[in-house]
Amino acid sequence: MFARIAAIRGTDLIRLGIALLAVFAFALSYDALRQMGVAIHIRGLLTYAFPLVIDGFIAVGVGALLMLRTAPWYSRLYVWLLVGAATMTSIWANAVHAVRLNELARHGDGLRLDDVTVGALSAIAPLALAGAVHLYIVVHHHPSSRSHTDVARDSADVAADTTDVAETPPPSTNLQDHEAREISPERLALARTAPLGRKGRASRRHIEATFRSRDLTIGRAEADKLKDTLQAELDAAASERPQELEAVAVSTAA
């Protein structure tokens, strides 16, 4: 029990640490990118939106990757390429910003670094942001990082799905039960409206077409049964007709 609680708390602390790392890295990169927005002559308050277009796209890309975790590989590769491009753009902009400021302040007092070192150190913020994103994805997909509540919720969902499947008969069983029932008078009356086939005989194909024209389902076995019933009626009617003609002839002769 205590080991489970400790594991859950440890996972929560790791997630909190990743979130704080992402926030601080975003803040550092945001400051540099906003100044780059000013340098490329973006006006007024829009300079505050410029970093969101770059670093914010990384966060949006992460959400898309989580949503597409079961998508085909080429869809996920496309999103990863977009996230990678946004990350590299952020790294490049941070490095250019730092190198340029270092050149302008080269003759001042205090510690001064060469351009390569300044550019490399300035890339830490966007790299940390991308790294935090990657860590979050790894932790999110790792089974041991899931809390007891999440596992219980997923187990309940699986149990509910299993119960639904158990309570719902297979489609083929339903169809067989439907076909095994006695033909209802309504369906027999509808079958009588179907056109006759060749040589004036009942046609299963025409019966099926009549039912489907009314948006009604009908199985092959039921259609055959309806056809046989209708054909029996037609045969009975045909056998009675000569008897009726004979009776008429006798009455006329008398």
PDB file of N, CA and C in Angstrom, residues 123-198:
ATOM      1  N   ALA A 123      20.946  28.349 -26.694  1.00  0.00           N
ATOM      2  CA  ALA A 123      20.106  27.290 -27.250  1.00  0.00           C
ATOM      3  C   ALA A 123      19.572  26.351 -26.180  1.00  0.00           C
ATOM      4  N   ILE A 124      20.043  26.502 -24.942  1.00  0.00           N
ATOM      5  CA  ILE A 124      19.609  25.597 -23.882  1.00  0.00           C
ATOM      6  C   ILE A 124      18.107  25.730 -23.628  1.00  0.00           C
ATOM      7  N   ALA A 125      17.597  26.971 -23.635  1.00  0.00           N
ATOM      8  CA  ALA A 125      16.177  27.184 -23.314  1.00  0.00           C
ATOM      9  C   ALA A 125      15.246  26.470 -24.289  1.00  0.00           C
ATOM     10  N   PRO A 126      15.375  26.686 -25.608  1.00  0.00           N
ATOM     11  CA  PRO A 126      14.476  25.961 -26.510  1.00  0.00           C
ATOM     12  C   PRO A 126      14.715  24.458 -26.514  1.00  0.00           C
ATOM     13  N   LEU A 127      15.994  24.029 -26.295  1.00  0.00           N
ATOM     14  CA  LEU A 127      16.264  22.601 -26.216  1.00  0.00           C
ATOM     15  C   LEU A 127      15.616  21.995 -24.971  1.00  0.00           C
ATOM     16  N   ALA A 128      15.664  22.746 -23.863  1.00  0.00           N
ATOM     17  CA  ALA A 128      15.022  22.257 -22.639  1.00  0.00           C
ATOM     18  C   ALA A 128      13.512  22.156 -22.827  1.00  0.00           C
ATOM     19  N   LEU A 129      12.945  23.119 -23.541  1.00  0.00           N
ATOM     20  CA  LEU A 129      11.507  23.069 -23.812  1.00  0.00           C
ATOM     21  C   LEU A 129      11.165  21.830 -24.640  1.00  0.00           C
ATOM     22  N   ALA A 130      11.928  21.594 -25.700  1.00  0.00           N
ATOM     23  CA  ALA A 130      11.681  20.406 -26.518  1.00  0.00           C
ATOM     24  C   ALA A 130      11.945  19.125 -25.730  1.00  0.00           C
ATOM     25  N   GLY A 131      13.007  19.156 -24.877  1.00  0.00           N
ATOM     26  CA  GLY A 131      13.305  17.982 -24.066  1.00  0.00           C
ATOM     27  C   GLY A 131      12.215  17.695 -23.053  1.00  0.00           C
ATOM     28  N   ALA A 132      11.654  18.748 -22.454  1.00  0.00           N
ATOM     29  CA  ALA A 132      10.551  18.550 -21.511  1.00  0.00           C
ATOM     30  C   ALA A 132       9.344  17.957 -22.209  1.00  0.00           C
ATOM     31  N   VAL A 133       9.109  18.397 -23.422  1.00  0.00           N
ATOM     32  CA  VAL A 133       8.000  17.848 -24.209  1.00  0.00           C
ATOM     33  C   VAL A 133       8.224  16.356 -24.457  1.00  0.00           C
ATOM     34  N   HIS A 134       9.451  16.010 -24.845  1.00  0.00           N
ATOM     35  CA  HIS A 134       9.749  14.597 -25.110  1.00  0.00           C
ATOM     36  C   HIS A 134       9.637  13.759 -23.843  1.00  0.00           C
ATOM     37  N   LEU A 135      10.126  14.290 -22.728  1.00  0.00           N
ATOM     38  CA  LEU A 135      10.016  13.572 -21.459  1.00  0.00           C
ATOM     39  C   LEU A 135       8.553  13.340 -21.088  1.00  0.00           C
ATOM     40  N   TYR A 136       7.727  14.348 -21.330  1.00  0.00           N
ATOM     41  CA  TYR A 136       6.313  14.189 -20.988  1.00  0.00           C
ATOM     42  C   TYR A 136       5.682  13.070 -21.805  1.00  0.00           C
ATOM     43  N   ILE A 137       6.032  12.997 -23.089  1.00  0.00           N
ATOM     44  CA  ILE A 137       5.480  11.945 -23.938  1.00  0.00           C
ATOM     45  C   ILE A 137       5.932  10.573 -23.449  1.00  0.00           C
ATOM     46  N   VAL A 138       7.238  10.453 -23.092  1.00  0.00           N
ATOM     47  CA  VAL A 138       7.761   9.180 -22.612  1.00  0.00           C
ATOM     48  C   VAL A 138       7.081   8.768 -21.315  1.00  0.00           C
ATOM     49  N   VAL A 139       6.952   9.705 -20.367  1.00  0.00           N
ATOM     50  CA  VAL A 139       6.321   9.398 -19.091  1.00  0.00           C
ATOM     51  C   VAL A 139       4.852   9.071 -19.285  1.00  0.00           C
ATOM     52  N   HIS A 140       4.192   9.791 -20.181  1.00  0.00           N
ATOM     53  CA  HIS A 140       2.766   9.571 -20.413  1.00  0.00           C
ATOM     54  C   HIS A 140       2.500   8.166 -20.953  1.00  0.00           C
ATOM     55  N   HIS A 141       3.391   7.651 -21.782  1.00  0.00           N
ATOM     56  CA  HIS A 141       3.171   6.349 -22.408  1.00  0.00           C
ATOM     57  C   HIS A 141       3.710   5.195 -21.563  1.00  0.00           C
ATOM     58  N   HIS A 142       4.512   5.505 -20.561  1.00  0.00           N
ATOM     59  CA  HIS A 142       5.092   4.428 -19.758  1.00  0.00           C
ATOM     60  C   HIS A 142       4.047   3.876 -18.807  1.00  0.00           C
ATOM     61  N   PRO A 143       3.834   2.562 -18.768  1.00  0.00           N
ATOM     62  CA  PRO A 143       2.761   2.001 -17.927  1.00  0.00           C
ATOM     63  C   PRO A 143       2.914   2.319 -16.458  1.00  0.00           C
ATOM     64  N   SER A 144       4.163   2.318 -15.922  1.00  0.00           N
ATOM     65  CA  SER A 144       4.355   2.540 -14.492  1.00  0.00           C
ATOM     66  C   SER A 144       4.090   3.962 -14.070  1.00  0.00           C
ATOM     67  N   SER A 145       3.961   4.887 -15.028  1.00  0.00           N
ATOM     68  CA  SER A 145       3.723   6.294 -14.682  1.00  0.00           C
ATOM     69  C   SER A 145       2.249   6.596 -14.487  1.00  0.00           C
ATOM     70  N   ARG A 146       1.391   5.654 -14.785  1.00  0.00           N
ATOM     71  CA  ARG A 146      -0.042   5.902 -14.676  1.00  0.00           C
ATOM     72  C   ARG A 146      -0.477   5.703 -13.241  1.00  0.00           C
ATOM     73  N   SER A 147      -1.337   6.580 -12.781  1.00  0.00           N
ATOM     74  CA  SER A 147      -1.797   6.519 -11.406  1.00  0.00           C
ATOM     75  C   SER A 147      -2.783   5.374 -11.210  1.00  0.00           C
ATOM     76  N   HIS A 148      -3.004   5.014  -9.941  1.00  0.00           N
ATOM     77  CA  HIS A 148      -3.960   3.951  -9.619  1.00  0.00           C
ATOM     78  C   HIS A 148      -5.362   4.321 -10.094  1.00  0.00           C
ATOM     79  N   THR A 149      -5.703   5.604 -10.010  1.00  0.00           N
ATOM     80  CA  THR A 149      -7.026   6.052 -10.462  1.00  0.00           C
ATOM     81  C   THR A 149      -7.194   5.851 -11.951  1.00  0.00           C
ATOM     82  N   ASP A 150      -6.152   6.166 -12.730  1.00  0.00           N
ATOM     83  CA  ASP A 150      -6.232   5.978 -14.181  1.00  0.00           C
ATOM     84  C   ASP A 150      -6.383   4.506 -14.525  1.00  0.00           C
ATOM     85  N   VAL A 151      -5.624   3.648 -13.838  1.00  0.00           N
ATOM     86  CA  VAL A 151      -5.712   2.216 -14.117  1.00  0.00           C
ATOM     87  C   VAL A 151      -7.099   1.692 -13.776  1.00  0.00           C
ATOM     88  N   ALA A 152      -7.637   2.138 -12.611  1.00  0.00           N
ATOM     89  CA  ALA A 152      -8.970   1.696 -12.214  1.00  0.00           C
ATOM     90  C   ALA A 152     -10.018   2.173 -13.204  1.00  0.00           C
ATOM     91  N   ARG A 153      -9.892   3.412 -13.706  1.00  0.00           N
ATOM     92  CA  ARG A 153     -10.852   3.934 -14.661  1.00  0.00           C
ATOM     93  C   ARG A 153     -10.807   3.145 -15.966  1.00  0.00           C
ATOM     94  N   ASP A 154      -9.586   2.837 -16.443  1.00  0.00           N
ATOM     95  CA  ASP A 154      -9.466   2.063 -17.675  1.00  0.00           C
ATOM     96  C   ASP A 154     -10.005   0.649 -17.489  1.00  0.00           C
ATOM     97  N   SER A 155      -9.773   0.063 -16.296  1.00  0.00           N
ATOM     98  CA  SER A 155     -10.294  -1.278 -16.037  1.00  0.00           C
ATOM     99  C   SER A 155     -11.806  -1.280 -16.041  1.00  0.00           C
ATOM    100  N   ALA A 156     -12.392  -0.216 -15.456  1.00  0.00           N
ATOM    101  CA  ALA A 156     -13.852  -0.114 -15.455  1.00  0.00           C
ATOM    102  C   ALA A 156     -14.389   0.043 -16.869  1.00  0.00           C
ATOM    103  N   ASP A 157     -13.674   0.813 -17.712  1.00  0.00           N
ATOM    104  CA  ASP A 157     -14.119   0.982 -19.097  1.00  0.00           C
ATOM    105  C   ASP A 157     -14.051  -0.340 -19.853  1.00  0.00           C
ATOM    106  N   VAL A 158     -12.963  -1.100 -19.630  1.00  0.00           N
ATOM    107  CA  VAL A 158     -12.827  -2.382 -20.307  1.00  0.00           C
ATOM    108  C   VAL A 158     -13.911  -3.342 -19.852  1.00  0.00           C
ATOM    109  N   ALA A 159     -14.193  -3.322 -18.512  1.00  0.00           N
ATOM    110  CA  ALA A 159     -15.241  -4.195 -17.998  1.00  0.00           C
ATOM    111  C   ALA A 159     -16.600  -3.833 -18.581  1.00  0.00           C
ATOM    112  N   ALA A 160     -16.866  -2.516 -18.700  1.00  0.00           N
ATOM    113  CA  ALA A 160     -18.142  -2.092 -19.277  1.00  0.00           C
ATOM    114  C   ALA A 160     -18.253  -2.501 -20.732  1.00  0.00           C
ATOM    115  N   ASP A 161     -17.144  -2.365 -21.474  1.00  0.00           N
ATOM    116  CA  ASP A 161     -17.174  -2.783 -22.876  1.00  0.00           C
ATOM    117  C   ASP A 161     -17.396  -4.286 -22.995  1.00  0.00           C
ATOM    118  N   THR A 162     -16.761  -5.057 -22.091  1.00  0.00           N
ATOM    119  CA  THR A 162     -16.927  -6.507 -22.118  1.00  0.00           C
ATOM    120  C   THR A 162     -18.361  -6.894 -21.816  1.00  0.00           C
ATOM    121  N   THR A 163     -18.968  -6.167 -20.833  1.00  0.00           N
ATOM    122  CA  THR A 163     -20.355  -6.447 -20.488  1.00  0.00           C
ATOM    123  C   THR A 163     -21.284  -6.151 -21.649  1.00  0.00           C
ATOM    124  N   ASP A 164     -21.017  -5.030 -22.348  1.00  0.00           N
ATOM    125  CA  ASP A 164     -21.845  -4.680 -23.508  1.00  0.00           C
ATOM    126  C   ASP A 164     -21.744  -5.736 -24.589  1.00  0.00           C
ATOM    127  N   VAL A 165     -20.518  -6.226 -24.808  1.00  0.00           N
ATOM    128  CA  VAL A 165     -20.334  -7.245 -25.837  1.00  0.00           C
ATOM    129  C   VAL A 165     -21.034  -8.534 -25.442  1.00  0.00           C
ATOM    130  N   ALA A 166     -20.969  -8.867 -24.117  1.00  0.00           N
ATOM    131  CA  ALA A 166     -21.597 -10.106 -23.667  1.00  0.00           C
ATOM    132  C   ALA A 166     -23.105 -10.030 -23.748  1.00  0.00           C
ATOM    133  N   GLU A 167     -23.660  -8.837 -23.481  1.00  0.00           N
ATOM    134  CA  GLU A 167     -25.109  -8.699 -23.482  1.00  0.00           C
ATOM    135  C   GLU A 167     -25.680  -8.539 -24.875  1.00  0.00           C
ATOM    136  N   THR A 168     -24.851  -8.143 -25.840  1.00  0.00           N
ATOM    137  CA  THR A 168     -25.325  -7.928 -27.210  1.00  0.00           C
ATOM    138  C   THR A 168     -25.106  -9.165 -28.039  1.00  0.00           C
ATOM    139  N   PRO A 169     -26.145  -9.836 -28.500  1.00  0.00           N
ATOM    140  CA  PRO A 169     -25.962 -11.052 -29.291  1.00  0.00           C
ATOM    141  C   PRO A 169     -25.264 -10.728 -30.596  1.00  0.00           C
ATOM    142  N   PRO A 170     -24.533 -11.673 -31.148  1.00  0.00           N
ATOM    143  CA  PRO A 170     -23.883 -11.440 -32.440  1.00  0.00           C
ATOM    144  C   PRO A 170     -24.913 -11.174 -33.514  1.00  0.00           C
ATOM    145  N   PRO A 171     -24.568 -10.354 -34.504  1.00  0.00           N
ATOM    146  CA  PRO A 171     -25.519 -10.035 -35.581  1.00  0.00           C
ATOM    147  C   PRO A 171     -26.038 -11.275 -36.291  1.00  0.00           C
ATOM    148  N   SER A 172     -25.160 -12.274 -36.495  1.00  0.00           N
ATOM    149  CA  SER A 172     -25.612 -13.458 -37.204  1.00  0.00           C
ATOM    150  C   SER A 172     -26.670 -14.204 -36.414  1.00  0.00           C
ATOM    151  N   THR A 173     -26.540 -14.231 -35.043  1.00  0.00           N
ATOM    152  CA  THR A 173     -27.529 -14.907 -34.218  1.00  0.00           C
ATOM    153  C   THR A 173     -28.870 -14.211 -34.310  1.00  0.00           C
ATOM    154  N   ASN A 174     -28.824 -12.872 -34.268  1.00  0.00           N
ATOM    155  CA  ASN A 174     -30.082 -12.116 -34.405  1.00  0.00           C
ATOM    156  C   ASN A 174     -30.749 -12.407 -35.736  1.00  0.00           C
ATOM    157  N   LEU A 175     -29.967 -12.487 -36.799  1.00  0.00           N
ATOM    158  CA  LEU A 175     -30.531 -12.719 -38.123  1.00  0.00           C
ATOM    159  C   LEU A 175     -31.139 -14.111 -38.205  1.00  0.00           C
ATOM    160  N   GLN A 176     -30.455 -15.087 -37.614  1.00  0.00           N
ATOM    161  CA  GLN A 176     -30.992 -16.435 -37.647  1.00  0.00           C
ATOM    162  C   GLN A 176     -32.281 -16.545 -36.854  1.00  0.00           C
ATOM    163  N   ASP A 177     -32.317 -15.904 -35.665  1.00  0.00           N
ATOM    164  CA  ASP A 177     -33.538 -15.928 -34.862  1.00  0.00           C
ATOM    165  C   ASP A 177     -34.687 -15.271 -35.611  1.00  0.00           C
ATOM    166  N   HIS A 178     -34.386 -14.166 -36.309  1.00  0.00           N
ATOM    167  CA  HIS A 178     -35.425 -13.461 -37.044  1.00  0.00           C
ATOM    168  C   HIS A 178     -35.980 -14.320 -38.181  1.00  0.00           C
ATOM    169  N   GLU A 179     -35.054 -15.038 -38.838  1.00  0.00           N
ATOM    170  CA  GLU A 179     -35.487 -15.850 -39.966  1.00  0.00           C
ATOM    171  C   GLU A 179     -36.231 -17.099 -39.507  1.00  0.00           C
ATOM    172  N   ALA A 180     -35.915 -17.545 -38.227  1.00  0.00           N
ATOM    173  CA  ALA A 180     -36.548 -18.763 -37.738  1.00  0.00           C
ATOM    174  C   ALA A 180     -37.977 -18.517 -37.265  1.00  0.00           C
ATOM    175  N   ARG A 181     -38.340 -17.266 -37.052  1.00  0.00           N
ATOM    176  CA  ARG A 181     -39.679 -16.981 -36.574  1.00  0.00           C
ATOM    177  C   ARG A 181     -40.705 -17.261 -37.685  1.00  0.00           C
ATOM    178  N   GLU A 182     -41.937 -17.433 -37.247  1.00  0.00           N
ATOM    179  CA  GLU A 182     -43.022 -17.582 -38.212  1.00  0.00           C
ATOM    180  C   GLU A 182     -43.212 -16.281 -38.971  1.00  0.00           C
ATOM    181  N   ILE A 183     -43.609 -16.403 -40.214  1.00  0.00           N
ATOM    182  CA  ILE A 183     -43.813 -15.220 -41.041  1.00  0.00           C
ATOM    183  C   ILE A 183     -45.027 -14.468 -40.535  1.00  0.00           C
ATOM    184  N   SER A 184     -44.844 -13.175 -40.297  1.00  0.00           N
ATOM    185  CA  SER A 184     -45.960 -12.367 -39.809  1.00  0.00           C
ATOM    186  C   SER A 184     -46.909 -12.046 -40.956  1.00  0.00           C
ATOM    187  N   PRO A 185     -48.182 -11.833 -40.646  1.00  0.00           N
ATOM    188  CA  PRO A 185     -49.146 -11.497 -41.714  1.00  0.00           C
ATOM    189  C   PRO A 185     -48.778 -10.222 -42.454  1.00  0.00           C
ATOM    190  N   GLU A 186     -48.189  -9.235 -41.726  1.00  0.00           N
ATOM    191  CA  GLU A 186     -47.830  -7.978 -42.376  1.00  0.00           C
ATOM    192  C   GLU A 186     -46.741  -8.193 -43.425  1.00  0.00           C
ATOM    193  N   ARG A 187     -45.736  -9.008 -43.084  1.00  0.00           N
ATOM    194  CA  ARG A 187     -44.655  -9.234 -44.031  1.00  0.00           C
ATOM    195  C   ARG A 187     -45.115 -10.107 -45.193  1.00  0.00           C
ATOM    196  N   LEU A 188     -46.038 -11.044 -44.912  1.00  0.00           N
ATOM    197  CA  LEU A 188     -46.583 -11.853 -45.994  1.00  0.00           C
ATOM    198  C   LEU A 188     -47.422 -11.007 -46.941  1.00  0.00           C
ATOM    199  N   ALA A 189     -48.185 -10.047 -46.360  1.00  0.00           N
ATOM    200  CA  ALA A 189     -48.991  -9.164 -47.204  1.00  0.00           C
ATOM    201  C   ALA A 189     -48.101  -8.287 -48.075  1.00  0.00           C
ATOM    202  N   LEU A 190     -46.956  -7.829 -47.500  1.00  0.00           N
ATOM    203  CA  LEU A 190     -46.039  -7.022 -48.299  1.00  0.00           C
ATOM    204  C   LEU A 190     -45.403  -7.862 -49.398  1.00  0.00           C
ATOM    205  N   ALA A 191     -45.097  -9.120 -49.111  1.00  0.00           N
ATOM    206  CA  ALA A 191     -44.504  -9.995 -50.124  1.00  0.00           C
ATOM    207  C   ALA A 191     -45.471 -10.234 -51.274  1.00  0.00           C
ATOM    208  N   ARG A 192     -46.780 -10.234 -50.979  1.00  0.00           N
ATOM    209  CA  ARG A 192     -47.766 -10.443 -52.050  1.00  0.00           C
ATOM    210  C   ARG A 192     -47.768  -9.306 -53.062  1.00  0.00           C
ATOM    211  N   THR A 193     -47.252  -8.126 -52.652  1.00  0.00           N
ATOM    212  CA  THR A 193     -47.218  -6.984 -53.574  1.00  0.00           C
ATOM    213  C   THR A 193     -46.025  -7.037 -54.520  1.00  0.00           C
ATOM    214  N   ALA A 194     -45.114  -7.975 -54.278  1.00  0.00           N
ATOM    215  CA  ALA A 194     -43.931  -8.072 -55.133  1.00  0.00           C
ATOM    216  C   ALA A 194     -44.325  -8.598 -56.510  1.00  0.00           C
ATOM    217  N   PRO A 195     -43.715  -8.109 -57.574  1.00  0.00           N
ATOM    218  CA  PRO A 195     -44.025  -8.613 -58.919  1.00  0.00           C
ATOM    219  C   PRO A 195     -43.645 -10.087 -59.051  1.00  0.00           C
ATOM    220  N   LEU A 196     -44.350 -10.795 -59.898  1.00  0.00           N
ATOM    221  CA  LEU A 196     -44.033 -12.191 -60.148  1.00  0.00           C
ATOM    222  C   LEU A 196     -42.838 -12.297 -61.076  1.00  0.00           C
ATOM    223  N   GLY A 197     -42.179 -13.442 -61.014  1.00  0.00           N
ATOM    224  CA  GLY A 197     -41.014 -13.653 -61.849  1.00  0.00           C
ATOM    225  C   GLY A 197     -41.373 -14.318 -63.158  1.00  0.00           C
ATOM    226  N   ARG A 198     -40.460 -15.094 -63.693  1.00  0.00           N
ATOM    227  CA  ARG A 198     -40.662 -15.762 -64.976  1.00  0.00           C
ATOM    228  C   ARG A 198     -41.783 -16.795 -64.872  1.00  0.00           C
TER     229      ARG A 198
END
